[in-house]
Coordinates of C-alpha atoms and ligand atoms in Angstrom, one line a residue:
M1 CA 2.0 11.9 -31.5
I2 CA 4.7 9.5 -30.0
Y3 CA 2.2 7.2 -28.3
K4 CA -1.5 6.9 -28.7
L5 CA -4.1 8.6 -26.5
R6 CA -7.2 6.8 -25.8
D7 CA -10.2 7.9 -27.8
Y8 CA -11.6 9.9 -24.9
Q9 CA -8.4 11.4 -24.0
Q10 CA -7.9 12.6 -27.6
A11 CA -11.4 14.2 -27.6
D12 CA -10.9 15.8 -24.1
V13 CA -7.5 17.2 -25.2
Q14 CA -9.4 18.6 -28.1
A15 CA -12.2 20.1 -25.8
L16 CA -9.8 21.7 -23.6
R17 CA -7.9 23.4 -26.4
E18 CA -11.3 24.6 -27.8
R19 CA -12.2 26.1 -24.5
F20 CA -9.1 28.2 -24.2
R21 CA -9.1 29.3 -27.8
R22 CA -12.7 30.5 -27.5
G23 CA -11.6 32.7 -24.6
D24 CA -12.3 30.8 -21.4
R25 CA -9.7 32.1 -18.9
N26 CA -9.6 29.3 -16.5
V27 CA -10.8 25.7 -17.3
L28 CA -11.3 22.9 -15.1
Y29 CA -10.9 19.2 -16.4
Q30 CA -12.6 16.4 -14.2
L31 CA -11.4 13.0 -15.0
P32 CA -11.9 9.9 -12.4
T33 CA -8.8 8.5 -10.8
G34 CA -7.1 6.2 -13.2
G35 CA -8.6 7.8 -16.2
G36 CA -5.0 9.1 -17.0
K37 CA -5.4 12.8 -16.4
T38 CA -1.5 13.1 -16.3
V39 CA -1.3 11.8 -19.8
V40 CA -3.9 14.3 -20.8
F41 CA -2.3 17.5 -19.6
S42 CA 1.2 16.3 -20.6
Y43 CA -0.3 16.5 -24.2
I44 CA -1.8 19.8 -23.6
T45 CA 1.6 20.9 -22.3
E46 CA 3.4 19.7 -25.4
G47 CA 1.0 21.6 -27.7
A48 CA 1.1 24.8 -25.7
A49 CA 5.1 24.6 -25.5
K50 CA 5.1 24.1 -29.4
R51 CA 3.2 27.1 -29.9
G52 CA 5.8 29.2 -27.9
N53 CA 3.8 29.4 -24.5
R54 CA 5.8 28.8 -21.2
V55 CA 3.9 26.4 -18.9
L56 CA 3.9 25.8 -15.4
I57 CA 2.7 22.5 -13.9
L58 CA 1.8 22.8 -10.2
V59 CA 1.8 19.7 -8.0
H60 CA 1.8 19.3 -4.3
R61 CA 3.5 16.1 -3.5
Q62 CA 6.9 14.6 -4.3
E63 CA 5.3 11.5 -5.9
L64 CA 3.5 13.7 -8.4
I65 CA 6.6 15.5 -9.5
R66 CA 8.1 12.2 -10.4
Q67 CA 5.1 11.0 -12.1
T68 CA 4.5 14.3 -14.1
S69 CA 8.3 14.4 -15.2
A70 CA 8.1 10.9 -16.3
S71 CA 5.1 11.4 -18.4
L72 CA 6.6 14.6 -20.1
Q73 CA 9.8 12.7 -20.7
E74 CA 7.8 9.9 -22.4
I75 CA 6.3 12.2 -25.0
G76 CA 9.5 14.1 -25.5
V77 CA 8.9 17.5 -23.7
N78 CA 11.9 19.1 -22.1
H79 CA 11.3 20.6 -18.7
G80 CA 12.7 21.8 -15.6
I81 CA 11.9 21.0 -12.0
I82 CA 11.2 23.5 -9.1
A83 CA 11.7 21.5 -5.9
P84 CA 14.3 21.2 -3.3
G85 CA 17.5 19.6 -4.8
F86 CA 16.9 20.7 -8.4
T87 CA 19.0 23.3 -10.2
L88 CA 17.4 26.2 -12.1
S89 CA 16.7 25.5 -15.6
W90 CA 15.7 27.6 -18.7
D91 CA 13.1 25.3 -20.1
N92 CA 9.8 26.5 -21.1
V93 CA 8.0 23.8 -19.2
R94 CA 8.5 23.8 -15.5
V95 CA 7.1 21.2 -12.9
A96 CA 6.9 22.8 -9.6
S97 CA 6.2 21.8 -6.0
V98 CA 3.7 24.2 -4.7
Q99 CA 5.5 24.6 -1.4
T100 CA 8.9 25.5 -3.2
L101 CA 7.5 27.8 -5.9
V102 CA 5.6 29.8 -3.4
R103 CA 8.8 30.7 -1.6
R104 CA 10.7 31.5 -4.9
L105 CA 8.0 33.6 -6.7
T106 CA 10.2 36.6 -6.9
Q107 CA 12.4 34.8 -9.3
F108 CA 9.6 35.1 -12.0
P109 CA 8.0 38.3 -13.5
P110 CA 4.3 38.0 -13.3
N111 CA 3.8 37.6 -16.9
Y112 CA 6.5 34.8 -17.1
F113 CA 3.9 31.9 -17.8
Q114 CA 1.1 31.9 -20.2
L115 CA -0.5 28.8 -19.1
I116 CA -0.5 27.2 -15.5
I117 CA -1.7 23.5 -15.0
S118 CA -2.8 22.9 -11.6
D119 CA -2.9 19.1 -10.8
E120 CA -5.1 17.8 -7.9
C121 CA -6.7 21.3 -8.1
H122 CA -9.4 20.6 -5.5
H123 CA -6.8 22.1 -3.3
A124 CA -6.6 25.3 -5.2
G125 CA -8.5 27.3 -2.5
A126 CA -5.4 26.8 -0.2
A127 CA -3.4 29.8 0.6
S128 CA -0.1 28.8 -1.1
W129 CA -1.9 28.1 -4.4
S130 CA -4.0 31.3 -4.4
K131 CA -0.6 33.1 -3.9
I132 CA 0.8 31.6 -7.1
F133 CA -2.2 32.4 -9.1
A134 CA -2.2 35.9 -7.8
H135 CA 1.3 36.4 -8.8
F136 CA 0.9 35.2 -12.2
S137 CA -2.3 36.9 -12.8
Q138 CA -2.2 37.2 -16.5
A139 CA -1.9 33.3 -17.1
N140 CA -4.6 31.0 -17.9
I141 CA -5.3 28.2 -15.6
L142 CA -6.2 24.6 -16.5
G143 CA -7.3 22.8 -13.3
V144 CA -7.2 19.0 -13.1
T145 CA -9.0 16.8 -10.6
A146 CA -11.0 13.5 -10.2
T147 CA -13.2 15.4 -7.6
P148 CA -14.1 18.9 -8.4
V149 CA -15.2 19.8 -4.8
R150 CA -13.7 21.2 -1.9
L151 CA -13.4 19.6 1.6
D152 CA -16.4 21.6 2.7
G153 CA -18.5 20.6 -0.4
K154 CA -18.3 23.9 -2.3
G155 CA -17.4 23.8 -5.9
L156 CA -14.4 25.2 -7.7
G157 CA -16.2 27.7 -10.1
R158 CA -16.2 31.5 -9.6
P159 CA -19.7 31.7 -8.2
A160 CA -18.5 29.4 -5.4
G161 CA -15.5 31.6 -4.7
G162 CA -13.2 29.4 -6.7
F163 CA -11.0 30.2 -10.0
F164 CA -12.6 28.4 -12.7
D165 CA -15.0 29.6 -15.6
S166 CA -15.9 26.4 -17.2
M167 CA -15.5 22.7 -16.9
V168 CA -14.8 19.8 -19.1
N169 CA -16.1 16.3 -17.9
G170 CA -14.3 13.2 -19.1
P171 CA -16.0 9.7 -19.0
S172 CA -17.4 8.7 -15.6
V173 CA -16.2 5.8 -13.5
K174 CA -18.8 3.6 -14.9
Q175 CA -17.9 4.3 -18.5
L176 CA -14.2 3.6 -17.7
I177 CA -15.2 0.3 -16.0
A178 CA -17.2 -0.8 -19.0
N179 CA -14.2 0.0 -21.4
K180 CA -11.9 -1.9 -18.9
H181 CA -9.9 0.9 -18.0
L182 CA -10.7 0.5 -14.4
A183 CA -11.4 -2.5 -12.2
I184 CA -14.9 -3.5 -10.9
P185 CA -15.3 -2.5 -7.3
R186 CA -16.5 -5.2 -5.0
V187 CA -17.8 -3.4 -2.1
Y188 CA -18.4 -5.0 1.6
A189 CA -19.6 -3.2 4.5
P190 CA -19.4 -5.3 7.6
P191 CA -21.2 -4.0 10.6
V192 CA -19.5 -0.7 11.8
G193 CA -18.0 -1.8 15.3
A194 CA -18.2 1.9 16.5
D195 CA -20.8 4.4 17.3
L196 CA -20.1 7.1 14.5
S197 CA -23.5 8.7 14.9
N198 CA -22.3 11.5 17.0
L199 CA -19.2 12.5 15.2
R200 CA -18.9 16.4 15.2
K201 CA -17.6 18.2 12.2
K202 CA -15.1 21.2 11.9
Y203 CA -14.6 22.9 8.5
G204 CA -16.8 20.3 6.8
E205 CA -14.8 17.1 8.1
F206 CA -15.4 15.0 11.2
I207 CA -13.0 16.2 14.0
T208 CA -9.9 13.9 13.8
A209 CA -9.6 13.5 17.5
E210 CA -13.0 12.1 17.8
T211 CA -12.9 9.7 14.7
A212 CA -9.4 8.4 15.9
A213 CA -10.8 7.7 19.5
A214 CA -13.8 6.0 18.0
M215 CA -11.9 3.8 15.6
D216 CA -8.6 3.1 17.1
K217 CA -9.7 0.0 19.0
P218 CA -8.1 -3.6 18.7
V219 CA -11.7 -5.1 18.4
I220 CA -12.6 -3.0 15.3
T221 CA -9.1 -3.6 13.7
G222 CA -9.4 -7.3 14.4
C223 CA -12.7 -7.3 12.3
A224 CA -10.9 -5.5 9.6
V225 CA -8.0 -8.2 9.6
E226 CA -10.5 -10.9 9.6
H227 CA -12.4 -9.5 6.6
Y228 CA -9.3 -8.9 4.7
R229 CA -8.2 -12.4 5.3
R230 CA -11.5 -13.9 4.1
L231 CA -12.5 -11.6 1.2
A232 CA -9.0 -10.4 -0.2
G233 CA -6.3 -12.5 1.6
G234 CA -3.0 -11.6 0.4
V235 CA -4.0 -9.1 -2.2
P236 CA -2.1 -5.9 -1.7
A237 CA -4.1 -3.5 0.3
I238 CA -4.1 0.1 1.4
T239 CA -5.8 1.1 4.6
F240 CA -7.0 4.5 5.4
C241 CA -6.9 5.4 9.1
A242 CA -7.9 8.3 11.3
S243 CA -4.5 9.3 12.7
V244 CA -0.9 8.5 12.4
A245 CA -1.2 6.6 15.7
H246 CA -4.1 4.6 14.6
A247 CA -2.2 3.8 11.2
E248 CA 0.7 2.4 13.3
H249 CA -1.7 0.4 15.5
V250 CA -3.3 -1.2 12.6
A251 CA -0.2 -2.0 10.9
E252 CA 0.9 -3.8 14.1
Q253 CA -2.2 -5.7 14.5
F254 CA -1.9 -7.0 10.8
R255 CA 1.8 -7.9 11.6
S256 CA 0.7 -10.0 14.6
A257 CA -2.0 -11.7 12.3
G258 CA 0.8 -12.8 10.2
Y259 CA 0.8 -10.2 7.5
Q260 CA 3.6 -8.0 6.1
A261 CA 2.4 -4.6 7.1
A262 CA 3.7 -1.1 7.5
S263 CA 2.4 2.3 8.0
I264 CA 3.7 5.7 6.4
D265 CA 3.2 9.2 7.4
G266 CA 4.3 12.8 6.5
T267 CA 7.0 13.0 9.0
M268 CA 9.1 10.2 7.6
H269 CA 12.1 10.4 5.3
D270 CA 11.3 10.5 1.9
A271 CA 13.3 7.5 1.1
D272 CA 11.6 5.4 3.8
R273 CA 8.2 6.4 2.5
K274 CA 9.1 5.7 -1.2
R275 CA 10.6 2.1 -0.1
R276 CA 7.4 1.0 1.7
I277 CA 5.2 2.2 -1.2
S278 CA 7.4 0.2 -3.5
D279 CA 7.3 -2.9 -1.2
L280 CA 3.6 -2.8 -1.6
G281 CA 4.1 -2.8 -5.4
N282 CA 6.5 -5.6 -5.5
G283 CA 5.2 -8.1 -2.9
G284 CA 7.2 -7.1 0.0
L285 CA 4.2 -5.8 1.9
H286 CA 0.6 -7.1 2.1
V287 CA -0.8 -4.0 3.8
L288 CA 0.1 -0.3 3.8
T289 CA -1.7 1.9 6.3
S290 CA -1.5 5.6 6.5
C291 CA -3.8 8.5 7.7
D292 CA -3.9 10.7 4.3
I293 CA -0.5 10.3 2.6
I294 CA -1.9 7.7 0.2
S295 CA -5.2 9.1 -0.6
E296 CA -4.0 10.8 -3.8
G297 CA -1.0 11.0 -6.0
T298 CA 0.2 7.6 -5.2
D299 CA 0.1 5.5 -8.2
I300 CA 0.2 1.8 -7.2
P301 CA -1.9 -0.1 -9.8
V302 CA -1.2 -3.6 -8.4
V303 CA -3.4 -2.6 -5.2
G304 CA -6.4 -4.7 -5.3
A305 CA -8.0 -3.9 -1.9
A306 CA -8.8 -0.5 0.0
I307 CA -9.6 -0.9 3.7
L308 CA -11.7 2.1 5.0
L309 CA -11.0 2.7 8.7
R310 CA -11.5 6.6 8.7
P311 CA -15.1 7.8 8.5
T312 CA -15.1 10.9 6.3
A313 CA -17.7 13.5 5.7
S314 CA -15.9 14.3 2.3
M315 CA -17.3 12.6 -0.8
G316 CA -14.1 13.9 -2.7
L317 CA -11.8 12.2 -0.1
Y318 CA -13.9 9.1 -0.2
L319 CA -13.6 8.8 -3.9
Q320 CA -10.0 9.6 -3.9
Q321 CA -9.4 6.8 -1.5
V322 CA -11.4 4.1 -3.3
G323 CA -9.7 5.2 -6.6
R324 CA -6.5 3.9 -5.4
A325 CA -7.8 0.4 -5.7
L326 CA -9.5 0.8 -8.9
R327 CA -6.6 1.4 -11.3
M328 CA -6.1 -1.5 -13.9
H329 CA -3.3 -3.8 -13.6
S330 CA -2.6 -7.1 -15.5
G331 CA -4.7 -9.9 -14.2
K332 CA -6.7 -7.6 -12.1
T333 CA -10.4 -7.5 -12.8
H334 CA -11.9 -6.6 -9.4
A335 CA -11.0 -4.5 -6.4
V336 CA -12.1 -5.3 -3.0
I337 CA -13.5 -2.4 -0.9
L338 CA -13.8 -3.2 2.8
D339 CA -15.8 -0.2 4.4
H340 CA -15.8 -0.4 8.0
V341 CA -17.0 3.1 8.7
G342 CA -20.2 3.5 6.6
N343 CA -18.6 5.8 3.9
V344 CA -20.3 4.0 1.1
M345 CA -23.7 4.5 2.8
R346 CA -22.7 8.2 3.2
H347 CA -21.4 8.8 -0.3
G348 CA -22.8 6.2 -2.5
M349 CA -21.2 3.4 -4.6
P350 CA -17.8 4.3 -6.2
D351 CA -19.1 3.8 -9.6
E352 CA -22.4 5.7 -9.1
D353 CA -23.0 8.4 -11.6
R354 CA -22.2 11.8 -10.1
E355 CA -23.1 15.2 -11.4
W356 CA -20.2 17.5 -10.9
S357 CA -20.9 21.3 -11.2
L358 CA -18.8 24.5 -10.8
D359 CA -21.3 25.8 -8.3
G360 CA -21.1 24.2 -4.9
A361 CA -24.7 25.1 -4.2
T362 CA -26.1 22.3 -6.5
F363 CA -23.7 19.7 -5.4
G364 CA -22.2 18.3 -2.2
P365 CA -22.5 16.0 0.7
G366 CA -26.0 16.2 2.0
A367 CA -27.3 17.8 -1.3
K368 CA -28.7 14.5 -2.2
K369 CA -31.8 13.3 -0.6
K370 CA -31.5 10.2 1.7
D371 CA -34.4 8.3 0.0
D372 CA -32.6 8.6 -3.3
Q373 CA -29.5 7.0 -2.1
D374 CA -31.5 4.1 -0.2
L375 CA -32.8 3.3 -3.7
K376 CA -29.6 2.8 -5.2
I377 CA -27.8 0.7 -2.5
K378 CA -28.6 -2.7 -1.1
Q379 CA -26.8 -4.6 1.3
C380 CA -26.5 -8.5 1.4
E381 CA -27.2 -9.6 5.2
K382 CA -25.2 -12.7 4.6
C383 CA -21.8 -11.5 3.2
Y384 CA -22.2 -7.8 3.7
A385 CA -21.7 -7.1 0.0
V386 CA -23.1 -3.7 -1.0
H387 CA -24.5 -3.4 -4.4
M388 CA -27.0 -1.8 -6.8
P389 CA -30.6 -3.0 -5.9
A390 CA -31.1 -6.6 -7.2
P391 CA -33.3 -9.5 -6.1
K392 CA -30.2 -11.5 -5.0
C393 CA -26.6 -10.9 -4.0
P394 CA -24.4 -10.6 -7.0
V395 CA -21.4 -11.8 -4.8
C396 CA -22.5 -14.7 -2.8
G397 CA -25.8 -15.4 -4.6
H398 CA -28.0 -15.1 -1.5
V399 CA -31.5 -14.7 -2.5
Y400 CA -33.4 -12.0 -0.5
E401 CA -36.5 -13.1 1.4
V402 CA -39.5 -10.9 0.4
S403 CA -43.2 -11.5 0.5
A404 CA -44.9 -12.4 -2.7
R405 CA -46.4 -8.9 -2.9
E406 CA -43.2 -7.2 -2.2
I407 CA -41.7 -9.2 -4.9
E408 CA -44.0 -8.2 -7.5
Q409 CA -43.8 -4.5 -6.3
A410 CA -40.0 -4.4 -6.1
D411 CA -39.6 -6.3 -9.4
G412 CA -41.7 -3.8 -11.2
E413 CA -40.0 -0.8 -9.6
L414 CA -36.5 -2.1 -10.2
Q415 CA -37.1 -3.0 -13.6
E416 CA -38.5 0.4 -14.3
L417 CA -35.7 2.3 -12.5
D418 CA -32.9 0.3 -14.2
A419 CA -34.3 0.6 -17.6
K420 CA -34.9 4.3 -17.2
R421 CA -31.3 4.7 -15.8
L422 CA -29.8 2.6 -18.5
Q423 CA -31.8 4.7 -21.1
E424 CA -30.4 7.8 -19.5
I425 CA -26.9 6.7 -19.6
E426 CA -27.2 5.6 -23.2
D427 CA -28.8 8.9 -24.2
N428 CA -26.0 10.9 -22.5
R429 CA -23.5 8.8 -24.1
K430 CA -24.9 9.4 -27.4
K431 CA -25.2 13.1 -26.9
M432 CA -21.5 13.2 -25.6
F433 CA -20.3 11.3 -28.6
A434 CA -22.3 13.6 -31.1
R435 CA -21.1 16.7 -29.6
R436 CA -17.4 15.4 -29.7
E437 CA -17.6 14.2 -33.2
E438 CA -18.8 17.7 -34.2
G439 CA -16.0 19.3 -32.1
M440 CA -13.4 17.3 -33.9
C441 CA -14.5 18.8 -37.4
R442 CA -11.9 21.4 -38.5
T443 CA -12.4 22.0 -42.2
L444 CA -15.6 22.5 -44.4
Q445 CA -14.7 19.0 -45.7
D446 CA -14.8 17.5 -42.2
F447 CA -18.3 19.1 -41.6
Q448 CA -19.5 17.9 -45.0
A449 CA -18.5 14.2 -44.3
L450 CA -20.2 14.3 -41.0
A451 CA -23.3 15.8 -42.5
A452 CA -23.3 12.9 -45.2
K453 CA -22.8 10.4 -42.4
R454 CA -25.8 11.7 -40.4
G455 CA -27.9 12.3 -43.3
Y456 CA -28.1 16.0 -43.0
S457 CA -28.2 18.5 -45.7
P458 CA -25.1 20.2 -47.2
G459 CA -26.4 23.6 -45.9
W460 CA -25.9 22.2 -42.3
A461 CA -22.4 21.7 -43.0
F462 CA -21.8 25.0 -44.5
Y463 CA -23.5 26.9 -41.6
R464 CA -21.7 25.0 -39.0
F465 CA -18.5 25.5 -40.6
K466 CA -19.2 29.2 -40.8
A467 CA -20.3 29.5 -37.2
R468 CA -17.0 27.7 -36.1
Q469 CA -15.0 30.2 -38.1
Q470 CA -16.6 33.0 -36.6
R471 CA -16.3 31.8 -33.0
G472 CA -12.6 30.5 -33.9
G473 CA -11.7 34.0 -35.5
S474 CA -12.8 35.9 -32.4
A475 CA -11.5 33.5 -30.1
Q476 CA -7.9 33.8 -31.7
Q477 CA -7.8 37.3 -30.4
A478 CA -9.5 36.8 -27.1
G479 CA -8.1 33.2 -26.1
L480 CA -5.0 31.2 -25.5
A481 CA -3.9 29.1 -28.5
I482 CA -2.5 25.8 -27.1
Ligands
ZN1 ZN1 -24.2 -11.8 -0.3

């Protein structure tokens, strides 16, 4: 390896390879934004190509083509690019724009690629992706996403009508924060200046025209500008708006308040869009606004604030948006989230533990009981900070007034809840670690060393090794070796 993977990335690369070897056809990999999924699948690609496989990496945005190509280059993987403006290559690894490849499918025989890596694969239900998967029907698929759920809340597994047979989960947002791989979110939810209670949904999301009409008002934007000034003044911020026009109006109002602000949208020239994004990164802009262009695939780690002005019914979209601000950058410890649309109340804290499943039925917006959410979120009436339940505000120190009886009750419940949750998190971590430790064992000696370390009998090592060999043996015929 040319540069070092983080411990969990290494374990995840191993776990994913195991899944394919044992014969799983299509595997989903879930890792929060900022966890480094591009690095992980670049290593998978490297290993697969070394073993003579042809690998196709599918992305759906220009920015992602550049990022993926750079990541492959860094570990020395030769690759071609299938996108407008690039010439045909004969490399075994190709990075392709979905929109371009879907028009050039006839150039490739159906059995050309052995492995397809589908980045941001929560879009994989869309027609163009399905068409590509159908064409290369013999290839294994590795799907990668931070939020394995479709806009309508359905899962990505076969039972829910998706493509995937199994899922590997990387560490949670909370674990990444604890290890300083992500910034700590500091969430404020000022009173919503619009009535959002009657928004109607279409295909699982609030109707754009209605959200734009409710949100695109100078008084609401003014409130956002004031809170930005007070709580995040000058920190590079991205603002998520309800429509292109809304994004333009918000940028305009930030400019009249003395900030450098601009909006981007899908109709702009690529070069203009790129310039504005890099301006935000190099200090030329304070605030970048957009409708949905920057919610994913735009990597600007210096961003320290996210301003939410678009109510969304999609937990996936909400997490993608907030995730833009949580990336680590030198000197950055916190990220300010200004939620003016009730998204945090709707979908929970950014670092709340979420249980992702292949099956949409057990997971999705609304699947969680309201009471359950209320328990986990508390809002300070003084500074509007939103946080896990505590007797005082962790941001401004405001002590909540409660009666003596309530204090006793709440203290008891809180302590119990916190202790129980912490224990759960710790138990899960231990279990995960134990599984991974065993998963890393290859030879009989590996298993013997692990048995000695854990105080198990030598027989345990022998039987585990045998079981692994049997599984590995049959999988070598059934599965893909990458
Ligand atoms: Zn407070």
